[in-house]
PDB file of C-alpha atoms and ligand atoms in Angstrom:
ATOM      1  CA  UNK I   1      -2.464  19.938  -7.788  1.00 92.00           C
ATOM      2  CA  UNK I   2      -1.280  18.755  -4.393  1.00 92.00           C
ATOM      3  CA  UNK I   3       1.835  20.467  -3.033  1.00 93.00           C
ATOM      4  CA  UNK I   4       2.824  21.440  -6.569  1.00 94.00           C
ATOM      5  CA  UNK I   5       2.315  17.982  -8.068  1.00 96.00           C
ATOM      6  CA  UNK I   6      -0.468  17.044 -10.515  1.00 98.00           C
ATOM      7  CA  UNK I   7      -3.244  15.161  -8.772  1.00 98.00           C
ATOM      8  CA  UNK I   8      -6.870  14.279  -9.384  1.00 98.00           C
ATOM      9  CA  UNK I   9      -9.715  14.350  -6.930  1.00 98.00           C
ATOM     10  CA  UNK I  10     -12.311  11.613  -7.341  1.00 98.00           C
ATOM     11  CA  UNK I  11     -15.783  11.779  -5.822  1.00 98.00           C
ATOM     12  CA  UNK I  12     -17.799   8.602  -5.519  1.00 98.00           C
ATOM     13  CA  UNK I  13     -21.585   8.528  -5.433  1.00 98.00           C
ATOM     14  CA  UNK I  14     -21.289   7.173  -1.874  1.00 97.00           C
ATOM     15  CA  UNK I  15     -19.730  10.448  -0.733  1.00 98.00           C
ATOM     16  CA  UNK I  16     -16.263   8.875  -0.400  1.00 98.00           C
ATOM     17  CA  UNK I  17     -13.495  11.055  -1.838  1.00 98.00           C
ATOM     18  CA  UNK I  18     -10.095  10.041  -3.160  1.00 98.00           C
ATOM     19  CA  UNK I  19      -7.081  12.124  -4.099  1.00 98.00           C
ATOM     20  CA  UNK I  20      -4.438  10.510  -6.275  1.00 98.00           C
ATOM     21  CA  UNK I  21      -1.143  11.969  -7.472  1.00 98.00           C
ATOM     22  CA  UNK I  22      -0.020  11.164 -11.006  1.00 98.00           C
ATOM     23  CA  UNK I  23       3.534  10.806  -9.662  1.00 98.00           C
ATOM     24  CA  UNK I  24       3.676   7.136  -8.749  1.00 98.00           C
ATOM     25  CA  UNK I  25      -0.044   6.601  -9.424  1.00 98.00           C
ATOM     26  CA  UNK I  26      -0.028   7.348  -5.749  1.00 98.00           C
ATOM     27  CA  UNK I  27      -3.276   7.408  -3.789  1.00 98.00           C
ATOM     28  CA  UNK I  28      -2.842  10.171  -1.204  1.00 98.00           C
ATOM     29  CA  UNK I  29      -6.183  10.350   0.546  1.00 98.00           C
ATOM     30  CA  UNK I  30      -9.380   8.403   1.108  1.00 98.00           C
ATOM     31  CA  UNK I  31     -12.065  10.189   3.052  1.00 98.00           C
ATOM     32  CA  UNK I  32     -15.362   8.518   3.679  1.00 94.00           C
ATOM     33  CA  UNK I  33     -18.679  10.353   3.475  1.00 93.00           C
ATOM     34  CA  UNK I  34     -18.411  11.784   6.991  1.00 92.00           C
ATOM     35  CA  UNK I  35     -14.980  13.204   6.211  1.00 95.00           C
ATOM     36  CA  UNK I  36     -12.896  10.648   8.151  1.00 96.00           C
ATOM     37  CA  UNK I  37      -9.452  10.249   6.593  1.00 98.00           C
ATOM     38  CA  UNK I  38      -8.453   6.594   6.361  1.00 98.00           C
ATOM     39  CA  UNK I  39      -4.901   6.917   4.989  1.00 98.00           C
ATOM     40  CA  UNK I  40      -1.800   8.435   6.511  1.00 98.00           C
ATOM     41  CA  UNK I  41       0.119  10.990   4.467  1.00 98.00           C
ATOM     42  CA  UNK I  42       3.248  12.399   6.043  1.00 98.00           C
ATOM     43  CA  UNK I  43       3.035  16.190   6.405  1.00 98.00           C
ATOM     44  CA  UNK I  44       6.717  16.311   5.466  1.00 98.00           C
ATOM     45  CA  UNK I  45       6.475  13.950   2.479  1.00 98.00           C
ATOM     46  CA  UNK I  46       8.556  15.028  -0.501  1.00 98.00           C
ATOM     47  CA  UNK I  47       6.554  16.226  -3.500  1.00 98.00           C
ATOM     48  CA  UNK I  48       9.439  16.812  -5.890  1.00 97.00           C
ATOM     49  CA  UNK I  49       8.269  14.650  -8.803  1.00 97.00           C
ATOM     50  CA  UNK I  50      11.134  12.199  -8.264  1.00 96.00           C
ATOM     51  CA  UNK I  51      11.098  10.861  -4.723  1.00 97.00           C
ATOM     52  CA  UNK I  52       8.574   8.329  -3.486  1.00 98.00           C
ATOM     53  CA  UNK I  53       5.829  10.011  -1.493  1.00 98.00           C
ATOM     54  CA  UNK I  54       5.768   8.990   2.190  1.00 98.00           C
ATOM     55  CA  UNK I  55       2.252   7.827   2.956  1.00 98.00           C
ATOM     56  CA  UNK I  56      -0.879   6.973   1.025  1.00 98.00           C
ATOM     57  CA  UNK I  57      -0.483   3.899  -1.173  1.00 99.00           C
ATOM     58  CA  UNK I  58       2.916   3.593  -2.878  1.00 98.00           C
ATOM     59  CA  UNK I  59       2.984   0.976  -5.640  1.00 99.00           C
ATOM     60  CA  UNK I  60       6.050  -1.233  -5.306  1.00 98.00           C
ATOM     61  CA  UNK I  61       6.833  -2.752  -8.729  1.00 98.00           C
ATOM     62  CA  UNK I  62       8.608  -4.671 -10.247  1.00 98.00           C
ATOM     63  CA  UNK I  63      10.680  -5.327  -7.137  1.00 98.00           C
ATOM     64  CA  UNK I  64       9.809  -5.311  -3.468  1.00 98.00           C
ATOM     65  CA  UNK I  65      12.292  -3.682  -1.086  1.00 97.00           C
ATOM     66  CA  UNK I  66      15.914  -4.523  -1.851  1.00 97.00           C
ATOM     67  CA  UNK I  67      15.219  -8.055  -3.025  1.00 95.00           C
ATOM     68  CA  UNK I  68      16.890  -7.576  -6.393  1.00 95.00           C
ATOM     69  CA  UNK I  69      19.095  -5.231  -8.409  1.00 97.00           C
ATOM     70  CA  UNK I  70      16.556  -2.434  -8.944  1.00 97.00           C
ATOM     71  CA  UNK I  71      16.068   0.667  -6.783  1.00 97.00           C
ATOM     72  CA  UNK I  72      14.315  -0.073  -3.473  1.00 98.00           C
ATOM     73  CA  UNK I  73      10.671  -1.025  -4.107  1.00 98.00           C
ATOM     74  CA  UNK I  74      11.205  -0.746  -7.889  1.00 98.00           C
ATOM     75  CA  UNK I  75      10.528   2.320 -10.006  1.00 98.00           C
ATOM     76  CA  UNK I  76       6.732   2.564 -10.381  1.00 98.00           C
ATOM     77  CA  UNK I  77       6.432   4.865  -7.352  1.00 98.00           C
ATOM     78  CA  UNK I  78       9.011   7.266  -8.790  1.00 98.00           C
ATOM     79  CA  UNK I  79       7.541   7.855 -12.252  1.00 98.00           C
ATOM     80  CA  UNK I  80       4.597   9.816 -13.668  1.00 98.00           C
ATOM     81  CA  UNK I  81       1.485   7.775 -14.460  1.00 98.00           C
ATOM     82  CA  UNK I  82      -1.408   8.817 -16.683  1.00 98.00           C
ATOM     83  CA  UNK I  83      -5.008   9.179 -15.599  1.00 98.00           C
ATOM     84  CA  UNK I  84      -7.337   7.082 -17.777  1.00 98.00           C
ATOM     85  CA  UNK I  85     -10.533   8.454 -16.237  1.00 98.00           C
ATOM     86  CA  UNK I  86     -13.600   6.771 -14.755  1.00 98.00           C
ATOM     87  CA  UNK I  87     -13.470   3.279 -16.285  1.00 97.00           C
ATOM     88  CA  UNK I  88     -16.589   1.940 -14.496  1.00 98.00           C
ATOM     89  CA  UNK I  89     -19.085   3.599 -12.143  1.00 98.00           C
ATOM     90  CA  UNK I  90     -17.136   4.858  -9.121  1.00 98.00           C
ATOM     91  CA  UNK I  91     -13.934   3.263 -10.456  1.00 98.00           C
ATOM     92  CA  UNK I  92     -10.982   5.210 -11.827  1.00 98.00           C
ATOM     93  CA  UNK I  93      -7.851   3.939 -13.528  1.00 98.00           C
ATOM     94  CA  UNK I  94      -4.270   5.173 -13.666  1.00 98.00           C
ATOM     95  CA  UNK I  95      -1.745   3.684 -16.030  1.00 98.00           C
ATOM     96  CA  UNK I  96       1.989   3.148 -16.340  1.00 98.00           C
ATOM     97  CA  UNK I  97       3.527   1.462 -19.359  1.00 98.00           C
ATOM     98  CA  UNK I  98       7.123   0.773 -20.266  1.00 98.00           C
ATOM     99  CA  UNK I  99       9.073   3.710 -21.619  1.00 98.00           C
ATOM    100  CA  UNK I 100      12.669   4.786 -22.006  1.00 98.00           C
ATOM    101  CA  UNK I 101      12.519   5.770 -18.310  1.00 97.00           C
ATOM    102  CA  UNK I 102      11.463   2.247 -17.201  1.00 98.00           C
ATOM    103  CA  UNK I 103      13.765   0.487 -19.674  1.00 98.00           C
ATOM    104  CA  UNK I 104      16.674   2.376 -18.158  1.00 96.00           C
ATOM    105  CA  UNK I 105      16.086   0.141 -15.103  1.00 96.00           C
ATOM    106  CA  UNK I 106      14.386  -2.938 -16.518  1.00 98.00           C
ATOM    107  CA  UNK I 107      14.168  -4.100 -20.145  1.00 98.00           C
ATOM    108  CA  UNK I 108      10.663  -5.622 -20.050  1.00 98.00           C
ATOM    109  CA  UNK I 109       7.456  -4.512 -21.812  1.00 98.00           C
ATOM    110  CA  UNK I 110       4.600  -4.138 -19.362  1.00 99.00           C
ATOM    111  CA  UNK I 111       1.376  -2.358 -18.564  1.00 98.00           C
ATOM    112  CA  UNK I 112       0.143  -1.462 -15.090  1.00 99.00           C
ATOM    113  CA  UNK I 113      -3.467  -0.451 -14.577  1.00 98.00           C
ATOM    114  CA  UNK I 114      -4.250   0.761 -11.084  1.00 99.00           C
ATOM    115  CA  UNK I 115      -7.999   0.895 -10.538  1.00 99.00           C
ATOM    116  CA  UNK I 116      -9.364   2.607  -7.442  1.00 99.00           C
ATOM    117  CA  UNK I 117     -12.997   1.882  -6.781  1.00 98.00           C
ATOM    118  CA  UNK I 118     -15.609   2.474  -4.122  1.00 98.00           C
ATOM    119  CA  UNK I 119     -18.067  -0.434  -4.356  1.00 98.00           C
ATOM    120  CA  UNK I 120     -19.965   0.650  -1.235  1.00 97.00           C
ATOM    121  CA  UNK I 121     -19.845   3.524   1.222  1.00 97.00           C
ATOM    122  CA  UNK I 122     -16.711   3.208   3.342  1.00 97.00           C
ATOM    123  CA  UNK I 123     -15.166   0.523   1.126  1.00 98.00           C
ATOM    124  CA  UNK I 124     -12.109   1.106  -1.045  1.00 98.00           C
ATOM    125  CA  UNK I 125     -10.683  -1.388  -3.493  1.00 98.00           C
ATOM    126  CA  UNK I 126      -7.163  -0.867  -4.800  1.00 99.00           C
ATOM    127  CA  UNK I 127      -6.519  -3.166  -7.769  1.00 98.00           C
ATOM    128  CA  UNK I 128      -3.301  -3.377  -9.745  1.00 98.00           C
ATOM    129  CA  UNK I 129      -3.445  -5.260 -13.027  1.00 98.00           C
ATOM    130  CA  UNK I 130       0.008  -6.273 -14.200  1.00 98.00           C
ATOM    131  CA  UNK I 131       0.247  -7.253 -17.872  1.00 99.00           C
ATOM    132  CA  UNK I 132       3.109  -8.608 -19.920  1.00 98.00           C
ATOM    133  CA  UNK I 133       2.861  -6.738 -23.217  1.00 98.00           C
ATOM    134  CA  UNK I 134       6.151  -8.105 -24.537  1.00 98.00           C
ATOM    135  CA  UNK I 135       7.240 -11.224 -26.378  1.00 98.00           C
ATOM    136  CA  UNK I 136       9.204 -12.945 -23.608  1.00 98.00           C
ATOM    137  CA  UNK I 137       8.168 -14.102 -20.134  1.00 98.00           C
ATOM    138  CA  UNK I 138       9.290 -12.103 -17.117  1.00 98.00           C
ATOM    139  CA  UNK I 139       8.718 -12.166 -13.398  1.00 98.00           C
ATOM    140  CA  UNK I 140       8.196  -9.520 -10.752  1.00 98.00           C
ATOM    141  CA  UNK I 141       7.529  -8.896  -7.089  1.00 98.00           C
ATOM    142  CA  UNK I 142       5.156  -6.183  -5.929  1.00 98.00           C
ATOM    143  CA  UNK I 143       3.225  -4.651  -3.068  1.00 98.00           C
ATOM    144  CA  UNK I 144       0.385  -2.260  -2.462  1.00 99.00           C
ATOM    145  CA  UNK I 145       2.208  -0.461   0.350  1.00 99.00           C
ATOM    146  CA  UNK I 146      -0.810   1.019   2.119  1.00 99.00           C
ATOM    147  CA  UNK I 147      -0.220   3.492   4.968  1.00 99.00           C
ATOM    148  CA  UNK I 148      -3.317   3.256   7.163  1.00 99.00           C
ATOM    149  CA  UNK I 149      -4.079   6.202   9.389  1.00 98.00           C
ATOM    150  CA  UNK I 150      -4.321   5.393  13.089  1.00 98.00           C
ATOM    151  CA  UNK I 151      -5.460   7.859  15.730  1.00 98.00           C
ATOM    152  CA  UNK I 152      -2.958   6.624  18.337  1.00 98.00           C
ATOM    153  CA  UNK I 153      -0.849   3.551  17.652  1.00 98.00           C
ATOM    154  CA  UNK I 154      -0.818   2.486  21.310  1.00 98.00           C
ATOM    155  CA  UNK I 155      -4.610   2.008  21.079  1.00 98.00           C
ATOM    156  CA  UNK I 156      -4.526   0.054  17.809  1.00 98.00           C
ATOM    157  CA  UNK I 157      -4.371  -3.722  17.354  1.00 98.00           C
ATOM    158  CA  UNK I 158      -4.071  -5.854  14.240  1.00 98.00           C
ATOM    159  CA  UNK I 159      -6.240  -8.974  14.443  1.00 98.00           C
ATOM    160  CA  UNK I 160      -6.266 -12.088  12.301  1.00 98.00           C
ATOM    161  CA  UNK I 161      -2.580 -12.980  12.017  1.00 98.00           C
ATOM    162  CA  UNK I 162      -2.574 -15.736  14.649  1.00 97.00           C
ATOM    163  CA  UNK I 163      -1.164 -18.923  13.127  1.00 97.00           C
ATOM    164  CA  UNK I 164       0.382 -17.137  10.138  1.00 97.00           C
ATOM    165  CA  UNK I 165       4.012 -17.887   9.261  1.00 98.00           C
ATOM    166  CA  UNK I 166       6.131 -14.791   9.817  1.00 98.00           C
ATOM    167  CA  UNK I 167       9.571 -13.478   8.971  1.00 98.00           C
ATOM    168  CA  UNK I 168      10.520 -10.753  11.420  1.00 98.00           C
ATOM    169  CA  UNK I 169      12.862  -8.566   9.348  1.00 98.00           C
ATOM    170  CA  UNK I 170      14.025  -6.520  12.356  1.00 98.00           C
ATOM    171  CA  UNK I 171      15.369  -9.604  14.157  1.00 98.00           C
ATOM    172  CA  UNK I 172      15.801 -11.772  11.045  1.00 98.00           C
ATOM    173  CA  UNK I 173      13.771 -14.486  12.752  1.00 98.00           C
ATOM    174  CA  UNK I 174      11.175 -16.894  11.406  1.00 98.00           C
ATOM    175  CA  UNK I 175       8.255 -17.988  13.549  1.00 97.00           C
ATOM    176  CA  UNK I 176       4.519 -18.527  13.608  1.00 97.00           C
ATOM    177  CA  UNK I 177       2.496 -15.611  14.942  1.00 97.00           C
ATOM    178  CA  UNK I 178       1.026 -16.623  18.297  1.00 97.00           C
ATOM    179  CA  UNK I 179      -0.819 -13.438  19.230  1.00 97.00           C
ATOM    180  CA  UNK I 180      -4.473 -12.994  18.375  1.00 96.00           C
ATOM    181  CA  UNK I 181      -4.099  -9.208  18.618  1.00 98.00           C
ATOM    182  CA  UNK I 182      -0.787  -7.639  17.614  1.00 98.00           C
ATOM    183  CA  UNK I 183       0.150  -4.306  19.186  1.00 98.00           C
ATOM    184  CA  UNK I 184       2.902  -1.892  18.162  1.00 98.00           C
ATOM    185  CA  UNK I 185       5.409   0.482  19.738  1.00 98.00           C
ATOM    186  CA  UNK I 186       8.940  -0.237  18.548  1.00 98.00           C
ATOM    187  CA  UNK I 187      10.150  -0.785  14.985  1.00 98.00           C
ATOM    188  CA  UNK I 188       8.017  -3.497  13.407  1.00 98.00           C
ATOM    189  CA  UNK I 189       8.761  -4.983   9.990  1.00 98.00           C
ATOM    190  CA  UNK I 190       7.348  -8.434   9.330  1.00 98.00           C
ATOM    191  CA  UNK I 191       6.381 -10.441   6.273  1.00 98.00           C
ATOM    192  CA  UNK I 192       3.446 -12.737   7.033  1.00 98.00           C
ATOM    193  CA  UNK I 193       1.845 -15.460   5.012  1.00 97.00           C
ATOM    194  CA  UNK I 194      -1.452 -13.770   4.240  1.00 88.00           C
ATOM    195  CA  UNK I 195      -4.282 -15.462   6.142  1.00 88.00           C
ATOM    196  CA  UNK I 196      -7.406 -16.514   4.247  1.00 87.00           C
ATOM    197  CA  UNK I 197      -9.635 -14.255   6.340  1.00 93.00           C
ATOM    198  CA  UNK I 198      -9.456 -10.453   6.220  1.00 96.00           C
ATOM    199  CA  UNK I 199      -7.316  -8.805   8.875  1.00 98.00           C
ATOM    200  CA  UNK I 200      -8.926  -6.298  11.170  1.00 98.00           C
ATOM    201  CA  UNK I 201      -7.268  -3.079  12.301  1.00 98.00           C
ATOM    202  CA  UNK I 202      -9.114  -2.352  15.540  1.00 98.00           C
ATOM    203  CA  UNK I 203      -9.159   1.131  17.034  1.00 97.00           C
ATOM    204  CA  UNK I 204     -11.504   2.795  19.516  1.00 96.00           C
ATOM    205  CA  UNK I 205     -13.159   4.629  16.613  1.00 93.00           C
ATOM    206  CA  UNK I 206     -13.955   1.377  14.778  1.00 96.00           C
ATOM    207  CA  UNK I 207     -12.600  -1.459  12.692  1.00 97.00           C
ATOM    208  CA  UNK I 208     -11.022  -1.548   9.281  1.00 98.00           C
ATOM    209  CA  UNK I 209     -11.254  -4.919   7.524  1.00 98.00           C
ATOM    210  CA  UNK I 210      -8.338  -5.564   5.179  1.00 98.00           C
ATOM    211  CA  UNK I 211      -8.622  -8.243   2.494  1.00 98.00           C
ATOM    212  CA  UNK I 212      -6.227  -9.079  -0.319  1.00 98.00           C
ATOM    213  CA  UNK I 213      -6.185 -11.083  -3.529  1.00 97.00           C
ATOM    214  CA  UNK I 214      -4.929 -14.677  -3.830  1.00 95.00           C
ATOM    215  CA  UNK I 215      -2.078 -13.339  -5.958  1.00 95.00           C
ATOM    216  CA  UNK I 216      -0.847 -11.443  -2.878  1.00 97.00           C
ATOM    217  CA  UNK I 217       0.198 -14.423  -0.731  1.00 97.00           C
ATOM    218  CA  UNK I 218       2.108 -12.217   1.729  1.00 98.00           C
ATOM    219  CA  UNK I 219       1.088  -9.357   3.988  1.00 98.00           C
ATOM    220  CA  UNK I 220       3.822  -6.987   5.130  1.00 98.00           C
ATOM    221  CA  UNK I 221       3.233  -5.076   8.355  1.00 98.00           C
ATOM    222  CA  UNK I 222       5.523  -2.115   8.944  1.00 98.00           C
ATOM    223  CA  UNK I 223       5.863   0.669  11.445  1.00 99.00           C
ATOM    224  CA  UNK I 224       9.215   2.429  11.895  1.00 98.00           C
ATOM    225  CA  UNK I 225       8.771   3.062  15.635  1.00 98.00           C
ATOM    226  CA  UNK I 226      10.292   6.149  17.254  1.00 98.00           C
ATOM    227  CA  UNK I 227      14.005   5.506  16.587  1.00 98.00           C
ATOM    228  CA  UNK I 228      13.800   4.743  12.849  1.00 98.00           C
ATOM    229  CA  UNK I 229      11.127   7.403  12.369  1.00 98.00           C
ATOM    230  CA  UNK I 230      13.509  10.014  13.780  1.00 98.00           C
ATOM    231  CA  UNK I 231      15.940   9.087  10.990  1.00 98.00           C
ATOM    232  CA  UNK I 232      13.348   9.385   8.205  1.00 98.00           C
ATOM    233  CA  UNK I 233      13.720  12.894   6.821  1.00 97.00           C
ATOM    234  CA  UNK I 234      10.246  12.819   5.250  1.00 98.00           C
ATOM    235  CA  UNK I 235       8.317  11.952   8.395  1.00 98.00           C
ATOM    236  CA  UNK I 236       7.770  14.036  11.550  1.00 98.00           C
ATOM    237  CA  UNK I 237       9.163  12.646  14.806  1.00 98.00           C
ATOM    238  CA  UNK I 238       5.742  11.486  16.008  1.00 98.00           C
ATOM    239  CA  UNK I 239       4.560  10.254  12.584  1.00 98.00           C
ATOM    240  CA  UNK I 240       5.006   6.608  13.578  1.00 98.00           C
ATOM    241  CA  UNK I 241       2.200   6.998  16.132  1.00 98.00           C
ATOM    242  CA  UNK I 242      -0.335   7.798  13.430  1.00 98.00           C
ATOM    243  CA  UNK I 243       0.263   5.159  10.765  1.00 98.00           C
ATOM    244  CA  UNK I 244       0.526   1.460  10.200  1.00 99.00           C
ATOM    245  CA  UNK I 245       1.485  -0.042   6.861  1.00 99.00           C
ATOM    246  CA  UNK I 246      -0.446  -3.190   6.010  1.00 98.00           C
ATOM    247  CA  UNK I 247       0.747  -4.197   2.576  1.00 98.00           C
ATOM    248  CA  UNK I 248      -0.758  -6.691   0.143  1.00 98.00           C
ATOM    249  CA  UNK I 249       2.331  -8.286  -1.332  1.00 98.00           C
ATOM    250  CA  UNK I 250       3.661 -10.878  -3.735  1.00 98.00           C
ATOM    251  CA  UNK I 251       7.290 -11.159  -2.735  1.00 97.00           C
ATOM    252  CA  UNK I 252       8.466 -14.550  -1.513  1.00 97.00           C
ATOM    253  CA  UNK I 253       7.959 -16.196  -4.912  1.00 97.00           C
ATOM    254  CA  UNK I 254       8.147 -13.853  -7.926  1.00 98.00           C
ATOM    255  CA  UNK I 255       5.082 -14.005 -10.170  1.00 98.00           C
ATOM    256  CA  UNK I 256       5.956 -15.083 -13.701  1.00 98.00           C
ATOM    257  CA  UNK I 257       3.885 -13.724 -16.578  1.00 98.00           C
ATOM    258  CA  UNK I 258       3.923 -15.208 -20.074  1.00 98.00           C
ATOM    259  CA  UNK I 259       3.668 -12.832 -23.064  1.00 98.00           C
ATOM    260  CA  UNK I 260       0.084 -11.550 -23.232  1.00 98.00           C
ATOM    261  CA  UNK I 261      -0.710 -12.712 -19.696  1.00 98.00           C
ATOM    262  CA  UNK I 262      -1.920 -10.507 -16.861  1.00 98.00           C
ATOM    263  CA  UNK I 263      -2.632 -10.840 -13.169  1.00 98.00           C
ATOM    264  CA  UNK I 264      -4.599  -8.779 -10.692  1.00 98.00           C
ATOM    265  CA  UNK I 265      -3.302  -7.811  -7.271  1.00 98.00           C
ATOM    266  CA  UNK I 266      -5.785  -6.131  -4.995  1.00 98.00           C
ATOM    267  CA  UNK I 267      -6.422  -4.969  -1.482  1.00 98.00           C
ATOM    268  CA  UNK I 268      -9.828  -4.037  -0.148  1.00 98.00           C
ATOM    269  CA  UNK I 269     -10.355  -1.807   2.864  1.00 98.00           C
ATOM    270  CA  UNK I 270     -13.726  -1.850   4.563  1.00 97.00           C
ATOM    271  CA  UNK I 271     -14.370   0.637   7.361  1.00 96.00           C
ATOM    272  CA  UNK I 272     -16.882  -0.340  10.014  1.00 91.00           C
ATOM    273  CA  UNK I 273     -17.980   1.794  12.942  1.00 79.00           C
ATOM    274  CA  UNK I 274     -17.022   0.790  16.458  1.00 73.00           C
ATOM    275  CA  UNK I 275     -19.118  -2.091  17.791  1.00 61.00           C
ATOM    276  CA  UNK I 276     -18.542  -0.790  21.306  1.00 45.00           C
ATOM    277  CA  UNK I 277     -20.569   2.380  21.930  1.00 46.00           C
ATOM    278  CA  UNK I 278     -18.399   3.375  24.893  1.00 40.00           C
ATOM    279  CA  UNK I 279     -15.057   2.921  23.103  1.00 37.00           C
TER     280      UNK I 279
HETATM  281  O1  LIG Q   1      11.271   3.919   3.139  1.00 64.97           O
HETATM  282  P1  LIG Q   1      10.696   3.071   2.043  1.00 64.97           P
HETATM  283  O2  LIG Q   1      11.651   2.808   0.924  1.00 64.97           O
HETATM  284  O3  LIG Q   1       9.398   3.639   1.523  1.00 64.97           O
HETATM  285  O4  LIG Q   1      10.360   1.653   2.688  1.00 64.97           O
HETATM  286  C1  LIG Q   1       9.541   1.583   3.812  1.00 64.97           C
HETATM  287  C2  LIG Q   1       9.394   0.131   4.274  1.00 64.97           C
HETATM  288  O5  LIG Q   1       8.740  -0.614   3.287  1.00 64.97           O
HETATM  289  C3  LIG Q   1       8.387  -1.965   3.652  1.00 64.97           C
HETATM  290  O6  LIG Q   1       7.391  -1.945   4.610  1.00 64.97           O
HETATM  291  C4  LIG Q   1       9.562  -2.755   4.132  1.00 64.97           C
HETATM  292  O7  LIG Q   1       9.152  -3.979   4.717  1.00 64.97           O
HETATM  293  C5  LIG Q   1      10.384  -1.974   5.109  1.00 64.97           C
HETATM  294  O8  LIG Q   1      11.594  -2.680   5.348  1.00 64.97           O
HETATM  295  C6  LIG Q   1      10.686  -0.578   4.590  1.00 64.97           C
HETATM  296  O9  LIG Q   1      11.459   0.145   5.522  1.00 64.97           O
END
């Protein structure tokens, strides 16, 4: 249990440890072998079995944000998932299938398999298989809404977005990213065309390489900044300084699945120690 909610703790042979809540199939924590936490979880997140948990890796499905008639970011993050156990060495699967609760929002038959795996020490793969188990085609948008932990946002940079098309949601402006290293401070909410190369979150303590699947053609980068953070009841006032969401997303063009078809959305996080010994 974590804060009164059912959760499972997963220990990989590498020494990496994961904690995942059944509510939302929500990864809450990833600690590598030396105990470094890689994900941000708000200390004031709601654990009431209904609300989305602020932090970790919310699963946005079958709708991203308010781009459709469903509740914001869909319903998958608000419902209980089941734990299917260790489905391969150092890989564990959680499952959500359609039910009366999902059909109250959305009529479709579906199966979601979220597989969390640790292929190497300090590497986490988050893979969401989306399957159409019904008899009619349907389409969806989705995101793996990862909250990365940062020690101090002012010292963090996101590398690899230069040249990517971008929609800045705060200013409602479209542009091409010109910076080779993006820094943060005020509210930041942008949908990028995902570059072919992994992004790099650079901090004094080291780099985190962030790769995503071809079926996630967008990357959303979000930080509420101080003003919006102050209005978020489930985040402390300084929470924005310790997180950055880098989200593997399929949102600009909904993915259509034929009956019996499935697709795999994934994000891989690869922690590397600082290359600068003095940093
Ligand atoms: O507060 P939430 O519903 O979890 O959404 C948090 C954020 O998710 C995404 O990053 C969106 O791009 C943001 O516009 C949104 O504010």
